[in-house]
mmCIF file of C-alpha atoms in Angstrom:
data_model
loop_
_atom_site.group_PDB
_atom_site.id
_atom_site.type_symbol
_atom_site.label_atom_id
_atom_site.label_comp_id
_atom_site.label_asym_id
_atom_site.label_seq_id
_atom_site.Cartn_x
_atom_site.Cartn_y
_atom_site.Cartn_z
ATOM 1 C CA UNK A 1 123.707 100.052 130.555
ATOM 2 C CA UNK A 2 121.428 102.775 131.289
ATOM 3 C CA UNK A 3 120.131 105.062 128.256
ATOM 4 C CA UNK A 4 120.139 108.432 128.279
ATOM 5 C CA UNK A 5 117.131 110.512 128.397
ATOM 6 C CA UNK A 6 117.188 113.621 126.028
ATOM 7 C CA UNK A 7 115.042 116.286 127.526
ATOM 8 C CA UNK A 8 114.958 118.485 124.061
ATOM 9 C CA UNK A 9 111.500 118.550 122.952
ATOM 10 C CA UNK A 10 110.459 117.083 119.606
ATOM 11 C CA UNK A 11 108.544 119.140 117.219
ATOM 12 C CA UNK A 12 105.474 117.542 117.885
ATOM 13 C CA UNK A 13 105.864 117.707 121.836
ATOM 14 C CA UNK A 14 103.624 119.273 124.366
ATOM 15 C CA UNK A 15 107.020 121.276 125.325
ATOM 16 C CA UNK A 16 107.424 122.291 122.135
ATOM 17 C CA UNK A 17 103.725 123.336 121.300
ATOM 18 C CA UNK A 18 104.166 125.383 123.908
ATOM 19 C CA UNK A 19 107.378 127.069 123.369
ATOM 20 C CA UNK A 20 105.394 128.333 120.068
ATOM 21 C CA UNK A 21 102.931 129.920 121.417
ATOM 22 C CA UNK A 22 105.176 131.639 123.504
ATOM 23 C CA UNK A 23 107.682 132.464 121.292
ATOM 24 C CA UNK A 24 105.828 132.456 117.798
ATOM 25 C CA UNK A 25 108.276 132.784 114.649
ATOM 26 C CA UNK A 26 107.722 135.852 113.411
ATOM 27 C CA UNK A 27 106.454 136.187 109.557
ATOM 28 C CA UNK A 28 108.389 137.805 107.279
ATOM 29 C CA UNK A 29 106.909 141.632 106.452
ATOM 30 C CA UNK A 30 104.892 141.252 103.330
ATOM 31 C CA UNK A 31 104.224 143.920 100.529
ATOM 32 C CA UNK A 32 101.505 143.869 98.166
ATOM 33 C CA UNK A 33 102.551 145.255 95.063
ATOM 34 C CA UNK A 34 99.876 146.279 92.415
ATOM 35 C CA UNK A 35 101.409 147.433 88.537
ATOM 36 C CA UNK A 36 98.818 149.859 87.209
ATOM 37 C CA UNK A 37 100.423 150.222 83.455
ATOM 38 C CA UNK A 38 98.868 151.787 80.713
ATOM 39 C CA UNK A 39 95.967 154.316 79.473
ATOM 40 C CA UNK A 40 93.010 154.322 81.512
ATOM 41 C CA UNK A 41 89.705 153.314 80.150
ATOM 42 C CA UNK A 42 86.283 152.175 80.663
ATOM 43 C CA UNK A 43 86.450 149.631 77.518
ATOM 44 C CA UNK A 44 90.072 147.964 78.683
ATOM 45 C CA UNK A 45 88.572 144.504 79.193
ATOM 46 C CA UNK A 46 90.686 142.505 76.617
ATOM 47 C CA UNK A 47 93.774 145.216 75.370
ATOM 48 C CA UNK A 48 96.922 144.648 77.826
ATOM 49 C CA UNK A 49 98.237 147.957 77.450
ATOM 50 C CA UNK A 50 94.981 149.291 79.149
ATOM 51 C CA UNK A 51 93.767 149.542 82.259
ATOM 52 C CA UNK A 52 89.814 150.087 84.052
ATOM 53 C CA UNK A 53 88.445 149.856 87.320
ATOM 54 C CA UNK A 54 86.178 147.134 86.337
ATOM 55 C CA UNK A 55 89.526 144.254 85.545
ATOM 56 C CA UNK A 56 91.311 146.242 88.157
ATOM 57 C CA UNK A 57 88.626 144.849 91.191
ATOM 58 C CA UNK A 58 89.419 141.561 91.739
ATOM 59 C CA UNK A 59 93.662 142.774 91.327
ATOM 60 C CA UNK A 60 93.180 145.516 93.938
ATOM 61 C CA UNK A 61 91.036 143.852 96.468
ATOM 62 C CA UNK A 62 93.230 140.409 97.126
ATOM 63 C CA UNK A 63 96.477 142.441 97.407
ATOM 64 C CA UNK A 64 94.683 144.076 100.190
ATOM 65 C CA UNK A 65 93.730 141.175 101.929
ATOM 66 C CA UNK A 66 95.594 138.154 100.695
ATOM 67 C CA UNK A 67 98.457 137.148 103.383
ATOM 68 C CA UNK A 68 97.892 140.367 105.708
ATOM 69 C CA UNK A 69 100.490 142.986 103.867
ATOM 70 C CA UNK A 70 102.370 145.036 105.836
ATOM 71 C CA UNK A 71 101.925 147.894 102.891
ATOM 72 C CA UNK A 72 100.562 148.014 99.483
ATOM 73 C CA UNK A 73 102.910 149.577 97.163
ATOM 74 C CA UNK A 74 101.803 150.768 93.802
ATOM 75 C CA UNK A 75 103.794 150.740 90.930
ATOM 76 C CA UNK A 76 102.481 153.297 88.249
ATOM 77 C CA UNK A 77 103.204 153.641 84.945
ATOM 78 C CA UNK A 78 100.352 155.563 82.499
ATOM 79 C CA UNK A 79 99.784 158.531 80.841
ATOM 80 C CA UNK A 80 96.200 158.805 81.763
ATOM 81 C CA UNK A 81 93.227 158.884 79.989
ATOM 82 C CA UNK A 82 89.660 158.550 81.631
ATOM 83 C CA UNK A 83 88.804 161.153 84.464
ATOM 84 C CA UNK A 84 86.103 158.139 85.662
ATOM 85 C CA UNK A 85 88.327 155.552 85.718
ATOM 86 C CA UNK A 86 90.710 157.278 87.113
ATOM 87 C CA UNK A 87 88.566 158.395 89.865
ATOM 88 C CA UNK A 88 86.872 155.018 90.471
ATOM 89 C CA UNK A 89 90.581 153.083 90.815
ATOM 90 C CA UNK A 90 91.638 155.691 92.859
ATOM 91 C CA UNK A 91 88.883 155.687 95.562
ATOM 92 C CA UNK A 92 88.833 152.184 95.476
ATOM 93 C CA UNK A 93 92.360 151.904 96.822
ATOM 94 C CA UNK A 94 91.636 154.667 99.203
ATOM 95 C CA UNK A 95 88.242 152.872 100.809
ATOM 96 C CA UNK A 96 90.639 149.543 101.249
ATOM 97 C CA UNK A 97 93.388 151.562 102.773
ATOM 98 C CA UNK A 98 91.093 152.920 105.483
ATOM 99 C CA UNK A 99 88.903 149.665 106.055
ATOM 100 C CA UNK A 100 92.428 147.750 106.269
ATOM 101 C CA UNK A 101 94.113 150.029 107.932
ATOM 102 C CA UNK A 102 96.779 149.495 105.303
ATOM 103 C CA UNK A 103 99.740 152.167 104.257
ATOM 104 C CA UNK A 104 99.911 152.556 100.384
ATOM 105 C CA UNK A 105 103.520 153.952 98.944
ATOM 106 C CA UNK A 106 103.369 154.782 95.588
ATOM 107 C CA UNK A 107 106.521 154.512 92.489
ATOM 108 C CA UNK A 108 106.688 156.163 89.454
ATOM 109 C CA UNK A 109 108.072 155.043 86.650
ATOM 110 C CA UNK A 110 108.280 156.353 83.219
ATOM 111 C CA UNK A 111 105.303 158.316 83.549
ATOM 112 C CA UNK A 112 102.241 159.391 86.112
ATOM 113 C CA UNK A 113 100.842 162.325 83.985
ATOM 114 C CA UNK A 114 96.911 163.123 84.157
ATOM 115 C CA UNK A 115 95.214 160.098 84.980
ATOM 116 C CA UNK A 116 97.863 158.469 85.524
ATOM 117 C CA UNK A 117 99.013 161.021 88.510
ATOM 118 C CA UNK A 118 95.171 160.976 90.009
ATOM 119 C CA UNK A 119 96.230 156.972 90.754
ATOM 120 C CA UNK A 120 99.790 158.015 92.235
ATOM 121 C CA UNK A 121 98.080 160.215 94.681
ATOM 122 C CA UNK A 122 96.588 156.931 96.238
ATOM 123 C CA UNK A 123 99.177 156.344 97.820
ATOM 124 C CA UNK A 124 100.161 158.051 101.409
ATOM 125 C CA UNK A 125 103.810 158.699 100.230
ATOM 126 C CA UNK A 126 105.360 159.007 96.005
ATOM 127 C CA UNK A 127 108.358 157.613 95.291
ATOM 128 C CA UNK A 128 109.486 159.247 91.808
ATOM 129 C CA UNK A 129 112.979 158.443 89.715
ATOM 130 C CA UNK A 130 114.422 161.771 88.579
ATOM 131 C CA UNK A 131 113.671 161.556 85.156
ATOM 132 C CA UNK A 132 110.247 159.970 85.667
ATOM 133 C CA UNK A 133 107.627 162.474 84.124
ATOM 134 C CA UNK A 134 105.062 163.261 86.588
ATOM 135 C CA UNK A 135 101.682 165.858 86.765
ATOM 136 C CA UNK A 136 99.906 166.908 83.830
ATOM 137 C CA UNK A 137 96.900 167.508 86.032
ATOM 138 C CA UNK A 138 94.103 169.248 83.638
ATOM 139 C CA UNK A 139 91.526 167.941 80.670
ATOM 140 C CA UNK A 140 92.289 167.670 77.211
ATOM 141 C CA UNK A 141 89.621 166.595 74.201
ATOM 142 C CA UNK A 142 90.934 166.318 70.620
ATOM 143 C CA UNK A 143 89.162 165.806 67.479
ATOM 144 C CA UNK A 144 89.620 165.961 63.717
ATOM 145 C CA UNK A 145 87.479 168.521 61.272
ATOM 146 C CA UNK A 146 86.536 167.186 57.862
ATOM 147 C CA UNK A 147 84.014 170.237 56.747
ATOM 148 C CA UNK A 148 86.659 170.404 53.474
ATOM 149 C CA UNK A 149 87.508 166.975 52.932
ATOM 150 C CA UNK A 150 83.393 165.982 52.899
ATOM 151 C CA UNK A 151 83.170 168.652 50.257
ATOM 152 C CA UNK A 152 86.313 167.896 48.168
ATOM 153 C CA UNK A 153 85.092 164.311 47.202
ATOM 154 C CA UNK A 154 81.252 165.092 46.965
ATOM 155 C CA UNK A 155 79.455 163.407 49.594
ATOM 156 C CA UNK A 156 76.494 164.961 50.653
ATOM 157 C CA UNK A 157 75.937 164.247 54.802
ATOM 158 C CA UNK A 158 72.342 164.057 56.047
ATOM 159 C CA UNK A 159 71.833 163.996 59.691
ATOM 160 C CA UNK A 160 68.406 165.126 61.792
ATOM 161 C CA UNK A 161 68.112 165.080 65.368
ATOM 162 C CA UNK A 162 65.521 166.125 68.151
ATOM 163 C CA UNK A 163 67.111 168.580 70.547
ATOM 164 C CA UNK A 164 69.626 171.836 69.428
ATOM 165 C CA UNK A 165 72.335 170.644 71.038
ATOM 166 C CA UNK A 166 72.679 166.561 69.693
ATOM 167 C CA UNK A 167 74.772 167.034 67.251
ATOM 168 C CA UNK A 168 77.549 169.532 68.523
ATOM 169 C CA UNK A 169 81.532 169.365 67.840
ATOM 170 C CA UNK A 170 80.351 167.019 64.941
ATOM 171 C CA UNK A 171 83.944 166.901 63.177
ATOM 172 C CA UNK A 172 81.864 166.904 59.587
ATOM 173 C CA UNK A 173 80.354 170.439 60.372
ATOM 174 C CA UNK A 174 82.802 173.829 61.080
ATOM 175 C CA UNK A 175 83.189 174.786 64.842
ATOM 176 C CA UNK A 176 80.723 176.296 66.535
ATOM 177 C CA UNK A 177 81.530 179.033 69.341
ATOM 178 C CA UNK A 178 78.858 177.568 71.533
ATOM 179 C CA UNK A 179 79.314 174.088 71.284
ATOM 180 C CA UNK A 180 82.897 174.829 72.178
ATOM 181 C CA UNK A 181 81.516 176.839 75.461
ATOM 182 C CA UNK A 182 79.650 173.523 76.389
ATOM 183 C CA UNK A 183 83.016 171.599 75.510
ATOM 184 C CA UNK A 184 84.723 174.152 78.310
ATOM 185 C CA UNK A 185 82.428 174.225 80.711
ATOM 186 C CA UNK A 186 82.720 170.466 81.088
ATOM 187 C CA UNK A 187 86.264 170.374 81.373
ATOM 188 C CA UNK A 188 86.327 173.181 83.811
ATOM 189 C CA UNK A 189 84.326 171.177 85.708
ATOM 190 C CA UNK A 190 86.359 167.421 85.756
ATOM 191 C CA UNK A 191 89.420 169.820 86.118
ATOM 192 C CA UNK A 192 88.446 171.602 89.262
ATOM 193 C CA UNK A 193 87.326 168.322 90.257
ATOM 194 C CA UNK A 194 90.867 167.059 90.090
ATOM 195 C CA UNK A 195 92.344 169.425 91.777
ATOM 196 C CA UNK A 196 90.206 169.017 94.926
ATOM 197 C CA UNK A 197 91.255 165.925 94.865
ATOM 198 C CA UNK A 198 95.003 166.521 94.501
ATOM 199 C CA UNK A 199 94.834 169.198 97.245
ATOM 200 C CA UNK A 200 92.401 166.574 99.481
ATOM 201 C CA UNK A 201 95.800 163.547 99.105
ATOM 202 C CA UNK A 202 98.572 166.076 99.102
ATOM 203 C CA UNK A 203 97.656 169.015 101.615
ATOM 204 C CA UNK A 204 99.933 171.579 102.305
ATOM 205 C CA UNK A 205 102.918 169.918 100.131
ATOM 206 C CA UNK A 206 101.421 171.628 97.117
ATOM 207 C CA UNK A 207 103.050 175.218 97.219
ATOM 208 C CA UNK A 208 102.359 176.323 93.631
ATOM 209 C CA UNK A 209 99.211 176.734 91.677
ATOM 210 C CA UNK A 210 101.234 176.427 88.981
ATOM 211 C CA UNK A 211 100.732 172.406 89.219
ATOM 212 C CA UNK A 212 97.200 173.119 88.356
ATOM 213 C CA UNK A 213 98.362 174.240 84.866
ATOM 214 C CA UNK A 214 98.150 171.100 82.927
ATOM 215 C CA UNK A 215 102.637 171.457 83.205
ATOM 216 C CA UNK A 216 104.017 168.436 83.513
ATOM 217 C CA UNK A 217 107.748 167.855 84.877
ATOM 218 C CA UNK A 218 111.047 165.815 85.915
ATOM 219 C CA UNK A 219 110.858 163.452 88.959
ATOM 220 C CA UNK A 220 113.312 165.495 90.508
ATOM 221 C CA UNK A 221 111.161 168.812 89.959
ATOM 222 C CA UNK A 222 108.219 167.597 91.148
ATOM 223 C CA UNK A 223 109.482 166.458 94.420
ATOM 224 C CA UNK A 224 110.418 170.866 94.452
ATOM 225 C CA UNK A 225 106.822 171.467 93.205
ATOM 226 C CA UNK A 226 104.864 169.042 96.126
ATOM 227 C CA UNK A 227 103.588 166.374 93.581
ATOM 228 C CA UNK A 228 105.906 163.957 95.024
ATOM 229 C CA UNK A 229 107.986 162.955 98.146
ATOM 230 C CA UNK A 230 111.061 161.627 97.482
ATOM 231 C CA UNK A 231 113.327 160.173 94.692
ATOM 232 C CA UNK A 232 113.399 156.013 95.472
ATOM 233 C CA UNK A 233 111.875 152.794 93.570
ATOM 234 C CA UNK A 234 110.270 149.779 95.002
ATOM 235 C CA UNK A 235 112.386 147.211 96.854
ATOM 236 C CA UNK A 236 115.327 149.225 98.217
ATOM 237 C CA UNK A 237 112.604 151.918 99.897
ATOM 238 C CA UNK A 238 110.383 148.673 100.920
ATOM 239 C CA UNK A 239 113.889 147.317 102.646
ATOM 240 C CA UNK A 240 114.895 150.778 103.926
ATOM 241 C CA UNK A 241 110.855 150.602 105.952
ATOM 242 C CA UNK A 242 110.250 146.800 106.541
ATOM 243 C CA UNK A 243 113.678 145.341 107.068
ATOM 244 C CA UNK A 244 115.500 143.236 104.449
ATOM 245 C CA UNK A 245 113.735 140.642 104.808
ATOM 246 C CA UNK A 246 110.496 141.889 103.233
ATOM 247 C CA UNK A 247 108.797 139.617 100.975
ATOM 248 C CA UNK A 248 106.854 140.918 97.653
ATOM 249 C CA UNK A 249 103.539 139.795 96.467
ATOM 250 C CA UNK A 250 103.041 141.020 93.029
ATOM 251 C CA UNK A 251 99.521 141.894 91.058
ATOM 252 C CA UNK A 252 98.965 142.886 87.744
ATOM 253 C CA UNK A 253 96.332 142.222 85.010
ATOM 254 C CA UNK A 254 96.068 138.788 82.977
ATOM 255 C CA UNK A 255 96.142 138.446 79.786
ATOM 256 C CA UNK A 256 92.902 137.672 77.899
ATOM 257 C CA UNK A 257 92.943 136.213 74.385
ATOM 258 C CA UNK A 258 90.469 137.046 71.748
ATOM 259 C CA UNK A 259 88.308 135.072 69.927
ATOM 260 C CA UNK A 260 89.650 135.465 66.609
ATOM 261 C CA UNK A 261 92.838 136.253 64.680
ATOM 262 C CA UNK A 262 91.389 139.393 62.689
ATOM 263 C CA UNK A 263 90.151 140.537 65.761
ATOM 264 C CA UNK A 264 93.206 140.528 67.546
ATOM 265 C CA UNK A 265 94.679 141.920 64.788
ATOM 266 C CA UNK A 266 92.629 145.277 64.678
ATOM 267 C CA UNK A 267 92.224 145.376 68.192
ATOM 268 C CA UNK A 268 95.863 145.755 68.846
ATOM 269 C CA UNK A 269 96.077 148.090 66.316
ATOM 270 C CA UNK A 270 93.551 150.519 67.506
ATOM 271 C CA UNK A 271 95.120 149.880 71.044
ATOM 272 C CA UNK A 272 98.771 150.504 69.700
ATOM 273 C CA UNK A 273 97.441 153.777 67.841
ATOM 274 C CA UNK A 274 95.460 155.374 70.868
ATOM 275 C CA UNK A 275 98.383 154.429 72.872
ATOM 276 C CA UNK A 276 101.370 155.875 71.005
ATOM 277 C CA UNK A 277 99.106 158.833 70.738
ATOM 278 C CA UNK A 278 98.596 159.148 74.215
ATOM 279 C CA UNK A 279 102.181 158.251 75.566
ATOM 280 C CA UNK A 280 104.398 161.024 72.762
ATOM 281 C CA UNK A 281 102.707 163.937 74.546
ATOM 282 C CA UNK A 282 105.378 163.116 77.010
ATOM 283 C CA UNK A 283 108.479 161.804 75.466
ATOM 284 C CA UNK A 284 107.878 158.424 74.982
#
């Protein structure tokens, strides 16, 4: 009895090698997505509620080039804080965007006020929620006075310094009209400086001056004012642009532990403080 001879290639066949070639299977779209949560500072190398540039590096740069994304989408959730590290996070993203040739969307969650809005205006599109809170776009510096309190329990404050203007807003002496000019000047300055940049990522969307303010608003609102594009979040959008099939690669920050218990202990507290400070200025 004569066998049959099957003619369908194997997978290790020359037939099917070349069948492969010709007719690759096609990758699933992938989507970086990078969480940038929390107030923005310079010193957030072990809190988890902060963010910097400096533990943000290594985070930003593989979901750029890990796996050849489709997109980068950036999930943001702070309420700001340094004008630096805001700006240093920002451009990084940008500069990998161009080299890449990469699309960033951006999605707001809770909140993208001051800082926090510099980083959402990274991305090439926002994606808001309605009730998201979103802008806050000027400067703010507080500080405490204790001119009575020093006096009240009798301690007498020595302090000498080489140059007039060392020692200005110090909270243990009364307010001085020109160190608060100085104060001004300088945030006149980082202000103006953000709003070049929110005019440089936004262009002619931005109608209103009235953005400029320090105002923050609604998601829904600030798609009316220009600060964002369109109400969606993350995966349904992501579908909507790269099929249904879209596959998510997600980056955020590690965890570090500290070295001790009592330093855990007051570091979280000082985090938790600065942070509930920070975050009630807009509902939270």
């Amino acid at each position: 009895m004569e066998s049959e001879i099957q003619d369908t290639p194997t997978k290790g066949s020359w037939l099917a090698r070349v069948r492969r070639k010709i007719f690759p299977k096609k990758e699933k779209p992938l989507v970086a997505v990078i969480r940038l949560e929390g107030i923005i500072a310079a010193s957030a190398t072990v809190r988890q509620n902060q963010i910097s540039d400096h533990t943000l590096e290594p985070i930003i740069g593989k979901a750029f080039k890990k796996g050849k994304p489709r997109a980068v989408a950036l999930v943001i959730n702070s309420p700001g804080g340094s004008p630096v590290q805001s700006a240093l996070i920002a451009s990084r993203i940008r500069n990998l965007a161009k080299e890449k040739s990469i699309p960033v969307y951006t999605f707001i969650e809770d909140v993208a006020a001051s800082g926090g809005y510099w980083l959402a205006a990274a991305g090439d599109e926002i994606y808001t929620d309605p009730s998201s809170i979103v802008g806050s776009i000027g400067v703010i510096s507080s500080s405490f006075g204790f001119t009575d309190l020093i006096k009240k329990i009798g301690v007498e404050r020595r302090v000498h310094t080489a140059g007039k203007n060392k020692n200005i807003l110090d909270p243990f002496l009364p307010e001085n009209q020109d160190d608060i000019d100085i104060l001004k000047g300088i945030q006149t300055e980082i202000h103006n400086q953000f709003i070049d940049y929110v005019k440089d990522r936004r262009g002619d969307k931005i109608q209103d001056e009235t953005v400029f303010t320090g105002q923050f608003w609604t998601g829904t609102k600030a798609i009316e004012m220009g600060l964002a594009d369109q109400i969606g979040h993350l995966a349904p959008t992501m579908k909507a642009k790269f099929g249904e099939k879209v596959r998510f690669m997600h980056y955020t920050k590690k965890k570090k532990f500290l070295s001790s218990l009592s330093s855990q202990l007051a570091e979280a507290l000082l985090g938790v403080l600065k942070s509930e400070a920070l975050w009630a200025r807009y509902g939270r």
